[in-house]
Amino acid sequence: MRKKEKEAVEKLSKITTIALKRGFFWPTAEIYGGKAGLLSYGHLGKAMKNKFENLWKEYFIKSNENYYEIGSSVILPEKVFIASGHLEHFNDPLVECKTCHFRFRADQFLESRLKIKVEELTPEEMSDLIRKNKLKCPKCGSWHLGQVKWFNMMFPIQLGAVGIKDMAYLTPETAQASYLAFKREFEATRKKLPLGIAIIGKAFRNELSPRQLITRMKEFHQAELQIFFDPAEINRLDKEEWKQISKYKLIMLPQKEKKVKEITCEDTNKKLKLPKFYVKNLALAQKFYIEQLKIPKSKFRLRELSEKERAFYNKIHWDVELELETLGEFREVGGVHYRTDHDLGGHEKYSKENLKIFYNNKKFIPHVLEISLGIDRDIWALMDIFFKEEKERTVFSFPITVSPIDIAIFPLVSREAMPEKAKEVYNILKKDLLCFYDETGAIGRRYRRQDEIGTPYCITIDSQTLKDDTVTIRERDSMKQKRVKIGTLLVELKNIM
Ligand code: ATP
């Protein structure tokens, strides 16, 4: 194994150990041996996920006064997926060993064995590659591998009583529910465009080779915003709005380039010929990662997908990718997709419901621009990017916007009225902040335990507190301490957060 690969495996194993031990996540039904692709969040993981979702809502939904969040069932009738094209096209290439009947993903198998990209190949081309390279079954070592075939990744569900066919599927993306809600929401929200419909929810995909922990699961969480707009306005933007972003630099890897480039929104529009409305939303997505999640610019890029890589209905498709050492490469965590009228058009055709609107003095089907993020994959990315090992401690230097806990409160020792005073402080702070209280063990150990889960600040109550009502605030990254009055503690904390 090469040095880089070895380091990636080690880092992955260290983060996973902390995740299991401290309560970020673990395999679902672990006591029964677990199931590949199913994971559950512990108290820290869930707290982090809650924060991520709140941040996403605050940032994306409040970016426009006509964007709203809705909810939906995750079971949707079969017709939805006939209309969306998922029944026909939502497939992964599968190969079966004719000797031991082990089934696995042909693309991942070829990529790992031959170290080449095969995303654009047909099943026939993949079968040829397997044959020509004389590849053997990864489980039993047999040469006898079958033809590569498409495998549909949706989970079917039979609704209704046994024997009565009433097919439905667990939704493979939250997006479809927003399209189904469009007509009602447009009417209910005063018939204006652009209209944003957001859903944070579960998605289900029967991934053939679920792997890499929470980055590829069978049941996962997405935060998706569907923006419905008039296609005639795709290159028109309010002058003031454009002025505000035109000089902002996007970190881009266009198809024709080998290296990432920083390109202003203005040049992205003029030279790369991306419409202004799309550029605005690329900038919105990039700023979420760079400014809200504090991802270093060097680990972020927007990558343009080739025509063969992207779904046939996506006219423009750039992925948000982050460099993850644990996976040894840049990995997609989200995407900005211009889906045209494919979705509403398809649903109009199959439901026979008129989904056209009258707006800007004309009748038409609105187009959709989608900003789609995977919550679990983003959480893993944050754990990967902010993980640090120092001489005497391991730290997750998460920004406070996503750290599972805001503040830990400790009495220096568990006697001399310090615990009582510390609980008083805890009760004051818990109304505004996510607090954790701990009075057992040496103070240095307690600090290390909080560093390990990424708590940005620790407050310590010591003997001086009992004399003058002051406490220390310890900052995680610098480990510097500052003494402040309990009366001004909340204000002090809010100032430095
Ligand atoms: P991939 O190519 O990695 O399978 P995708 O292009 O199919 O992903 P989308 O359909 O665009 O993904 O879904 C949006 C986001 O949902 C992805 O960017 C990713 O963060 C997340 N996601 C997709 N599939 C999974 C999965 N199986 N487990 C966890 N997250 C996922």
Coordinates of C-alpha atoms and ligand atoms in Angstrom, one line a residue:
M1 CA 0.0 0.0 0.0
R2 CA 1.3 3.5 -0.9
K3 CA 2.1 6.0 1.8
K4 CA -0.8 8.2 1.0
E5 CA -3.3 5.3 1.0
K6 CA -1.9 4.1 4.3
E7 CA -2.3 7.5 5.9
A8 CA -5.9 7.7 4.5
V9 CA -6.7 4.3 6.0
E10 CA -5.2 5.3 9.4
K11 CA -7.0 8.6 9.5
L12 CA -10.3 7.0 8.6
S13 CA -9.8 4.4 11.3
K14 CA -9.0 7.1 13.9
I15 CA -12.1 9.2 13.1
T16 CA -14.3 6.1 13.0
T17 CA -13.0 5.1 16.5
I18 CA -13.9 8.5 17.9
A19 CA -17.2 8.4 16.2
L20 CA -18.1 5.0 17.7
K21 CA -16.7 5.7 21.1
R22 CA -18.0 9.2 21.7
G23 CA -21.4 8.9 20.1
F24 CA -21.3 10.4 16.6
F25 CA -22.5 7.4 14.7
W26 CA -22.5 3.6 14.5
P27 CA -23.9 0.7 12.4
T28 CA -27.6 0.3 12.8
A29 CA -28.6 -2.9 14.7
E30 CA -24.9 -3.2 15.7
I31 CA -25.8 -5.9 18.3
Y32 CA -27.0 -8.1 15.4
G33 CA -23.9 -7.5 13.4
G34 CA -25.2 -4.4 11.6
K35 CA -26.1 -4.1 7.9
A36 CA -23.8 -2.5 5.3
G37 CA -25.2 0.9 4.2
L38 CA -27.3 1.5 7.4
L39 CA -26.0 3.8 10.1
S40 CA -27.5 5.5 13.1
Y41 CA -26.5 8.8 14.7
G42 CA -25.5 9.0 18.4
H43 CA -26.2 12.1 20.5
L44 CA -23.2 14.0 19.1
G45 CA -23.8 13.1 15.5
K46 CA -27.5 14.0 15.8
A47 CA -26.6 17.4 17.5
M48 CA -24.2 18.1 14.6
K49 CA -26.7 17.1 12.0
N50 CA -29.3 19.4 13.7
K51 CA -26.9 22.3 13.5
F52 CA -26.0 21.6 9.9
E53 CA -29.7 21.5 9.0
N54 CA -30.5 24.7 10.8
L55 CA -27.6 26.5 9.2
W56 CA -28.7 25.2 5.8
K57 CA -32.2 26.5 6.4
E58 CA -31.1 29.9 7.7
Y59 CA -28.7 30.3 4.8
F60 CA -30.5 28.9 1.8
I61 CA -34.2 29.4 2.6
K62 CA -33.7 32.9 3.9
S63 CA -31.6 33.9 0.8
N64 CA -34.9 34.9 -0.9
E65 CA -38.2 36.0 0.6
N66 CA -40.1 33.6 -1.7
Y67 CA -38.3 30.4 -0.6
Y68 CA -40.1 28.0 1.7
E69 CA -39.6 24.7 3.4
I70 CA -42.2 21.9 3.1
G71 CA -42.5 18.3 4.3
S72 CA -43.5 15.1 2.4
S73 CA -44.0 11.4 2.7
V74 CA -41.0 9.3 1.6
I75 CA -43.2 6.7 0.0
L76 CA -44.3 7.9 -3.4
P77 CA -46.5 6.1 -6.0
E78 CA -44.9 4.3 -8.9
K79 CA -46.3 6.8 -11.4
V80 CA -44.1 9.5 -9.9
F81 CA -41.0 7.5 -10.9
I82 CA -42.3 6.6 -14.3
A83 CA -42.8 10.3 -15.0
S84 CA -39.4 11.3 -13.5
G85 CA -37.5 8.6 -15.4
H86 CA -36.2 6.9 -12.3
L87 CA -37.8 3.6 -13.1
E88 CA -36.0 3.5 -16.5
H89 CA -32.8 5.3 -15.8
F90 CA -31.8 5.2 -12.1
N91 CA -29.5 2.3 -12.4
D92 CA -26.0 1.1 -11.4
P93 CA -23.9 -1.4 -13.4
L94 CA -24.1 -4.8 -11.7
V95 CA -22.0 -7.9 -12.3
E96 CA -22.6 -11.4 -10.9
C97 CA -20.1 -14.1 -10.3
K98 CA -21.4 -17.3 -11.9
T99 CA -19.6 -19.5 -9.5
C100 CA -20.4 -18.0 -6.0
H101 CA -23.3 -15.7 -7.1
F102 CA -21.7 -12.7 -5.4
R103 CA -23.1 -9.5 -7.0
F104 CA -21.1 -6.2 -7.0
R105 CA -20.8 -2.9 -8.8
A106 CA -18.9 -3.3 -12.0
D107 CA -17.8 0.4 -12.3
Q108 CA -16.2 0.5 -8.8
F109 CA -14.6 -2.9 -9.4
L110 CA -13.0 -1.8 -12.6
E111 CA -11.9 1.5 -11.2
S112 CA -10.2 -0.1 -8.2
R113 CA -8.6 -2.9 -10.2
L114 CA -7.5 -0.9 -13.3
K115 CA -7.2 2.5 -11.8
I116 CA -9.2 4.1 -14.6
K117 CA -12.4 6.2 -14.7
V118 CA -15.3 4.2 -16.2
E119 CA -18.2 6.5 -15.5
E120 CA -18.9 7.0 -19.2
L121 CA -18.8 3.4 -20.3
T122 CA -21.8 1.3 -21.3
P123 CA -22.4 -2.2 -19.7
E124 CA -21.1 -3.9 -22.8
E125 CA -17.9 -1.9 -22.7
M126 CA -17.4 -2.7 -19.0
S127 CA -18.0 -6.4 -19.7
D128 CA -15.3 -6.2 -22.4
L129 CA -12.8 -4.6 -20.0
I130 CA -13.5 -7.4 -17.4
R131 CA -12.9 -10.1 -20.0
K132 CA -9.8 -8.4 -21.7
N133 CA -8.1 -7.9 -18.3
K134 CA -9.0 -11.4 -17.1
L135 CA -10.4 -10.0 -13.8
K136 CA -11.5 -12.5 -11.2
C137 CA -14.4 -12.5 -8.7
P138 CA -13.3 -10.4 -5.6
K139 CA -14.9 -13.0 -3.3
C140 CA -14.1 -16.5 -4.6
G141 CA -11.5 -15.8 -7.3
S142 CA -13.4 -17.4 -10.1
W143 CA -12.9 -16.2 -13.7
H144 CA -16.5 -16.9 -14.5
L145 CA -18.1 -13.4 -14.3
G146 CA -21.4 -12.7 -16.0
Q147 CA -22.3 -9.8 -18.3
V148 CA -22.6 -6.4 -16.7
K149 CA -26.3 -5.4 -16.4
W150 CA -28.1 -2.3 -15.2
F151 CA -29.6 -2.7 -11.7
N152 CA -32.4 -0.3 -10.5
M153 CA -31.5 1.3 -7.2
M154 CA -35.0 2.1 -5.9
F155 CA -36.6 0.2 -3.1
P156 CA -40.0 -1.1 -4.2
I157 CA -42.9 -1.2 -1.7
Q158 CA -46.2 -2.9 -2.1
L159 CA -49.0 -0.8 -0.6
G160 CA -52.4 -2.1 0.3
A161 CA -53.5 -5.6 1.2
V162 CA -51.5 -8.7 0.2
G163 CA -52.2 -9.8 -3.4
I164 CA -53.4 -6.4 -4.6
K165 CA -50.8 -4.7 -6.7
D166 CA -50.4 -1.1 -5.6
M167 CA -46.7 -0.3 -6.2
A168 CA -44.8 2.5 -4.7
Y169 CA -41.1 3.3 -4.0
L170 CA -39.1 4.8 -1.2
T171 CA -38.0 8.1 -2.7
P172 CA -34.4 8.1 -4.0
E173 CA -34.2 12.0 -3.7
T174 CA -36.2 14.6 -1.9
A175 CA -36.6 16.6 -5.1
Q176 CA -39.6 14.7 -6.5
A177 CA -41.8 15.7 -3.6
S178 CA -41.1 19.4 -4.3
Y179 CA -42.2 19.0 -7.9
L180 CA -45.4 17.3 -6.8
A181 CA -46.0 20.2 -4.4
F182 CA -45.3 22.9 -6.9
K183 CA -48.8 23.6 -8.1
R184 CA -50.2 23.9 -4.6
E185 CA -47.3 26.0 -3.3
F186 CA -47.4 28.4 -6.3
E187 CA -51.1 29.1 -5.6
A188 CA -50.6 29.3 -1.9
T189 CA -47.6 31.7 -2.0
R190 CA -49.1 34.4 -4.2
K191 CA -48.0 33.1 -7.6
K192 CA -44.6 34.6 -7.8
L193 CA -41.3 33.4 -9.4
P194 CA -38.7 32.5 -8.6
L195 CA -40.3 30.2 -6.1
G196 CA -38.0 28.1 -3.9
I197 CA -39.3 24.8 -2.4
A198 CA -36.9 23.2 0.0
I199 CA -37.0 19.8 1.7
I200 CA -34.7 18.3 4.3
G201 CA -35.4 14.6 4.4
K202 CA -34.5 11.0 3.8
A203 CA -33.6 9.4 0.5
F204 CA -33.2 5.7 -0.1
R205 CA -31.0 4.0 -2.7
N206 CA -30.2 0.4 -2.9
E207 CA -26.5 1.0 -3.3
L208 CA -24.8 -2.2 -4.4
S209 CA -21.6 -1.6 -2.7
P210 CA -22.3 0.7 0.2
R211 CA -18.9 1.6 1.7
Q212 CA -16.9 4.4 3.1
L213 CA -19.2 4.8 6.2
I214 CA -21.6 7.7 6.0
T215 CA -20.6 8.8 2.5
R216 CA -22.5 6.1 0.7
M217 CA -25.5 4.6 2.4
K218 CA -28.8 2.9 1.5
E219 CA -30.8 5.4 3.7
F220 CA -29.4 8.9 3.9
H221 CA -30.4 12.6 4.3
Q222 CA -30.5 15.3 1.7
A223 CA -31.1 19.0 1.9
E224 CA -32.4 20.1 -1.4
L225 CA -33.7 23.4 -2.7
Q226 CA -35.7 23.5 -6.0
I227 CA -36.0 26.9 -7.5
F228 CA -38.7 27.3 -10.1
F229 CA -38.2 30.2 -12.5
D230 CA -39.1 31.7 -15.9
P231 CA -36.5 30.4 -18.4
A232 CA -36.7 33.7 -20.3
E233 CA -35.0 35.3 -17.2
I234 CA -32.2 32.8 -16.8
N235 CA -29.6 35.4 -17.9
R236 CA -31.3 38.4 -16.3
L237 CA -30.5 39.4 -12.8
D238 CA -31.4 42.5 -10.8
K239 CA -28.5 45.1 -11.6
E240 CA -27.7 45.6 -7.9
E241 CA -27.7 41.9 -7.2
W242 CA -25.3 41.2 -10.0
K243 CA -23.1 44.1 -9.0
Q244 CA -22.7 42.6 -5.5
I245 CA -21.4 39.2 -6.8
S246 CA -19.9 40.0 -10.2
K247 CA -16.3 40.4 -8.8
Y248 CA -16.7 37.4 -6.5
K249 CA -14.4 34.6 -7.5
L250 CA -15.6 31.0 -8.0
I251 CA -13.2 28.1 -7.5
M252 CA -13.9 26.1 -10.7
L253 CA -12.7 23.1 -12.6
P254 CA -14.3 23.3 -16.0
Q255 CA -14.4 20.2 -18.2
K256 CA -11.7 21.5 -20.6
E257 CA -9.2 22.4 -17.8
K258 CA -6.8 20.2 -15.9
K259 CA -6.4 22.6 -13.0
V260 CA -8.7 24.5 -10.7
K261 CA -9.1 28.2 -11.5
E262 CA -10.5 31.1 -9.6
I263 CA -12.9 32.9 -12.0
T264 CA -15.0 35.9 -11.2
C265 CA -18.8 35.6 -11.6
E266 CA -18.6 38.1 -14.4
D267 CA -16.1 36.0 -16.4
T268 CA -18.0 32.8 -15.6
N269 CA -21.0 34.4 -17.3
K270 CA -19.0 36.0 -20.2
K271 CA -16.3 33.4 -20.9
L272 CA -17.8 30.1 -19.6
K273 CA -21.2 31.2 -20.9
L274 CA -23.0 30.2 -17.8
P275 CA -26.3 32.2 -17.3
K276 CA -26.3 34.8 -14.6
F277 CA -29.1 33.1 -12.6
Y278 CA -27.1 29.8 -12.5
V279 CA -23.8 31.7 -11.6
K280 CA -25.6 33.4 -8.8
N281 CA -26.6 30.0 -7.4
L282 CA -23.1 28.6 -7.8
A283 CA -21.8 31.5 -5.8
L284 CA -24.5 30.9 -3.2
A285 CA -23.4 27.3 -2.8
Q286 CA -19.7 28.1 -2.7
K287 CA -20.2 30.8 0.0
F288 CA -22.1 28.3 2.1
Y289 CA -19.0 26.1 2.2
I290 CA -16.3 28.7 2.4
E291 CA -18.0 31.3 4.7
Q292 CA -20.5 29.3 6.8
L293 CA -18.7 26.0 7.1
K294 CA -15.2 27.5 7.0
I295 CA -13.9 25.0 4.5
P296 CA -10.4 26.0 3.4
K297 CA -10.5 27.2 -0.2
S298 CA -7.8 24.7 -1.2
K299 CA -10.1 21.8 -0.3
F300 CA -13.1 23.2 -2.3
R301 CA -13.9 23.1 -6.0
L302 CA -16.9 23.3 -8.3
R303 CA -16.4 20.7 -11.0
E304 CA -18.2 20.7 -14.3
L305 CA -19.5 17.3 -15.3
S306 CA -19.2 16.0 -18.9
E307 CA -22.3 15.3 -20.9
K308 CA -21.9 11.6 -20.4
E309 CA -21.4 11.9 -16.6
R310 CA -24.5 14.0 -15.9
A311 CA -28.1 13.0 -15.9
F312 CA -29.6 13.4 -19.4
Y313 CA -32.1 16.0 -18.1
N314 CA -29.4 18.3 -16.5
K315 CA -28.6 20.9 -19.1
I316 CA -25.9 22.4 -16.8
H317 CA -24.4 20.5 -13.9
W318 CA -21.5 21.4 -11.7
D319 CA -20.8 19.4 -8.6
V320 CA -19.6 20.8 -5.3
E321 CA -16.5 18.7 -4.3
L322 CA -14.4 18.7 -1.2
E323 CA -10.9 17.1 -0.9
L324 CA -11.1 14.3 1.7
E325 CA -7.9 12.7 2.9
T326 CA -9.8 9.7 4.3
L327 CA -11.1 8.9 0.8
G328 CA -7.9 10.0 -0.9
E329 CA -9.5 12.3 -3.4
F330 CA -12.0 15.2 -4.1
R331 CA -15.5 13.8 -3.4
E332 CA -18.9 15.1 -4.5
V333 CA -20.9 16.5 -1.6
G334 CA -23.5 18.4 -3.5
G335 CA -24.5 19.7 -6.9
V336 CA -26.1 22.7 -8.7
H337 CA -28.3 21.3 -11.5
Y338 CA -30.2 23.1 -14.2
R339 CA -33.0 20.5 -14.7
T340 CA -35.0 22.6 -17.3
D341 CA -38.7 21.7 -17.4
H342 CA -37.9 17.9 -17.4
D343 CA -39.6 17.3 -14.0
L344 CA -42.7 19.4 -14.2
G345 CA -43.1 18.5 -17.9
G346 CA -42.9 14.8 -17.1
H347 CA -45.3 15.0 -14.2
E348 CA -47.8 17.0 -16.4
K349 CA -47.6 14.4 -19.1
Y350 CA -48.2 11.4 -16.8
S351 CA -50.6 12.9 -14.3
K352 CA -52.6 14.7 -17.0
E353 CA -52.7 17.6 -14.5
N354 CA -52.1 21.0 -16.1
L355 CA -48.8 22.3 -14.4
K356 CA -48.4 25.4 -16.6
I357 CA -48.7 28.7 -15.0
F358 CA -49.6 32.2 -16.2
Y359 CA -46.8 34.6 -15.4
N360 CA -45.0 37.4 -17.1
N361 CA -48.0 37.6 -19.5
K362 CA -47.5 34.1 -20.9
K363 CA -48.4 30.5 -20.2
F364 CA -45.5 28.1 -19.6
I365 CA -44.0 25.3 -17.5
P366 CA -41.4 26.8 -15.1
H367 CA -37.8 25.6 -15.3
V368 CA -36.0 24.2 -12.2
L369 CA -32.6 25.0 -10.8
E370 CA -31.7 22.6 -8.0
I371 CA -29.1 23.0 -5.2
S372 CA -28.7 19.5 -3.7
L373 CA -26.6 18.6 -0.7
G374 CA -26.1 15.3 1.0
I375 CA -26.1 15.9 4.8
D376 CA -24.4 12.8 5.9
R377 CA -21.6 13.1 3.4
D378 CA -21.1 16.7 4.4
I379 CA -20.9 15.6 8.1
W380 CA -18.2 13.1 7.2
A381 CA -16.4 15.8 5.2
L382 CA -16.4 18.1 8.2
M383 CA -15.0 15.4 10.4
D384 CA -12.3 14.7 7.8
I385 CA -11.3 18.3 7.1
F386 CA -11.3 19.5 10.8
F387 CA -9.6 16.5 12.3
K388 CA -6.2 17.4 13.8
E389 CA -3.6 15.4 15.7
E390 CA -1.3 17.3 18.0
K391 CA 1.4 16.2 20.3
E392 CA -0.8 15.7 23.3
R393 CA -4.3 15.8 21.9
T394 CA -6.7 15.0 19.1
V395 CA -9.0 17.9 18.0
F396 CA -11.9 18.4 15.8
S397 CA -11.6 22.2 15.1
F398 CA -15.2 22.5 13.9
P399 CA -16.6 26.0 13.5
I400 CA -19.2 26.6 16.2
T401 CA -21.9 26.6 13.5
V402 CA -21.6 22.8 13.4
S403 CA -19.8 21.7 16.6
P404 CA -22.1 19.2 18.4
I405 CA -21.6 21.1 21.7
D406 CA -21.1 24.9 22.1
I407 CA -19.8 25.1 25.7
A408 CA -18.6 22.6 28.3
I409 CA -18.8 23.7 32.0
F410 CA -16.5 22.3 34.6
P411 CA -16.0 22.8 38.3
L412 CA -12.2 22.5 38.8
V413 CA -12.8 20.0 41.6
S414 CA -16.0 18.3 42.8
R415 CA -15.9 19.9 46.2
E416 CA -15.8 23.3 48.0
A417 CA -19.1 24.4 46.5
M418 CA -17.6 24.5 43.0
P419 CA -20.1 22.0 41.5
E420 CA -23.0 24.1 42.8
K421 CA -21.6 27.3 41.3
A422 CA -20.8 25.4 38.1
K423 CA -24.4 24.2 37.8
E424 CA -25.6 27.8 38.3
V425 CA -23.5 28.8 35.4
Y426 CA -24.8 25.9 33.4
N427 CA -28.4 26.9 34.1
I428 CA -27.7 30.5 32.9
L429 CA -26.0 29.4 29.7
K430 CA -28.2 26.5 28.7
K431 CA -31.0 28.8 27.7
D432 CA -29.0 30.2 24.8
L433 CA -26.3 27.6 24.1
L434 CA -25.8 23.9 23.7
C435 CA -24.0 23.1 27.0
F436 CA -22.4 20.1 28.6
Y437 CA -21.6 19.6 32.3
D438 CA -18.9 17.4 33.7
E439 CA -17.3 17.3 37.1
T440 CA -15.3 14.0 37.1
G441 CA -11.7 13.5 36.4
A442 CA -8.6 15.7 36.1
I443 CA -9.3 19.1 34.4
G444 CA -6.7 18.5 31.7
R445 CA -8.4 15.2 30.8
R446 CA -11.8 16.9 30.6
Y447 CA -10.4 19.5 28.3
R448 CA -8.9 16.8 26.0
R449 CA -12.2 15.0 25.9
Q450 CA -13.9 18.1 24.7
D451 CA -11.2 18.8 22.2
E452 CA -11.7 15.3 20.8
I453 CA -15.4 16.1 20.0
G454 CA -14.8 19.6 18.8
T455 CA -16.3 21.7 21.7
P456 CA -15.0 25.3 21.0
Y457 CA -15.1 26.6 24.5
C458 CA -14.8 25.3 28.1
I459 CA -15.7 27.3 31.2
T460 CA -14.0 26.5 34.4
I461 CA -15.2 27.3 37.9
D462 CA -12.3 27.4 40.4
S463 CA -11.6 28.7 43.9
Q464 CA -11.3 32.3 42.7
T465 CA -14.8 32.0 41.3
L466 CA -16.0 31.5 44.9
K467 CA -14.2 34.8 45.9
D468 CA -15.0 37.1 43.0
D469 CA -17.6 35.5 40.7
T470 CA -15.2 35.2 37.8
V471 CA -14.6 32.1 35.6
T472 CA -12.1 31.1 32.9
I473 CA -13.0 30.7 29.3
R474 CA -10.7 28.3 27.5
E475 CA -10.6 28.4 23.7
R476 CA -10.1 25.1 22.0
D477 CA -7.7 25.9 19.1
S478 CA -5.3 28.2 20.9
M479 CA -5.9 26.7 24.4
K480 CA -5.7 30.2 25.7
Q481 CA -7.6 31.1 28.8
K482 CA -9.4 34.4 29.7
R483 CA -11.0 35.3 33.1
V484 CA -14.4 37.0 32.9
K485 CA -17.2 38.0 35.3
I486 CA -20.1 35.5 35.4
G487 CA -22.5 38.5 34.9
T488 CA -20.9 39.3 31.5
L489 CA -20.2 35.7 30.5
L490 CA -22.9 35.3 28.0
V491 CA -22.2 38.6 26.3
E492 CA -18.4 37.8 26.3
L493 CA -19.1 34.4 24.7
K494 CA -21.4 35.8 22.1
N495 CA -18.7 38.3 21.2
I496 CA -16.1 35.7 20.6
M497 CA -18.2 33.0 18.9
Ligands
ATP1 P1 -22.9 9.7 -6.3 O1 -22.4 10.0 -7.7 O2 -21.8 9.9 -5.3 O3 -23.6 8.4 -6.1 P2 -25.1 11.3 -7.0 O4 -24.5 12.2 -8.0 O5 -25.9 10.2 -7.4 O6 -23.9 10.9 -6.0 P3 -27.2 13.2 -6.2 O7 -28.3 12.3 -6.8 O8 -26.8 14.4 -7.0 O9 -25.9 12.3 -5.9 O10 -27.5 13.5 -4.7 C1 -27.2 14.7 -4.1 C2 -26.3 14.4 -2.9 O11 -26.8 13.4 -2.0 C3 -24.9 14.0 -3.3 O12 -24.0 15.0 -3.6 C4 -24.4 13.3 -2.0 O13 -23.9 14.3 -1.1 C5 -25.7 12.7 -1.4 N1 -25.8 11.3 -1.7 C6 -26.1 10.7 -2.8 N2 -26.1 9.3 -2.7 C7 -25.7 9.1 -1.4 C8 -25.6 7.9 -0.6 N3 -25.8 6.7 -1.1 N4 -25.2 8.0 0.7 C9 -25.0 9.3 1.2 N5 -25.2 10.4 0.6 C10 -25.5 10.3 -0.7

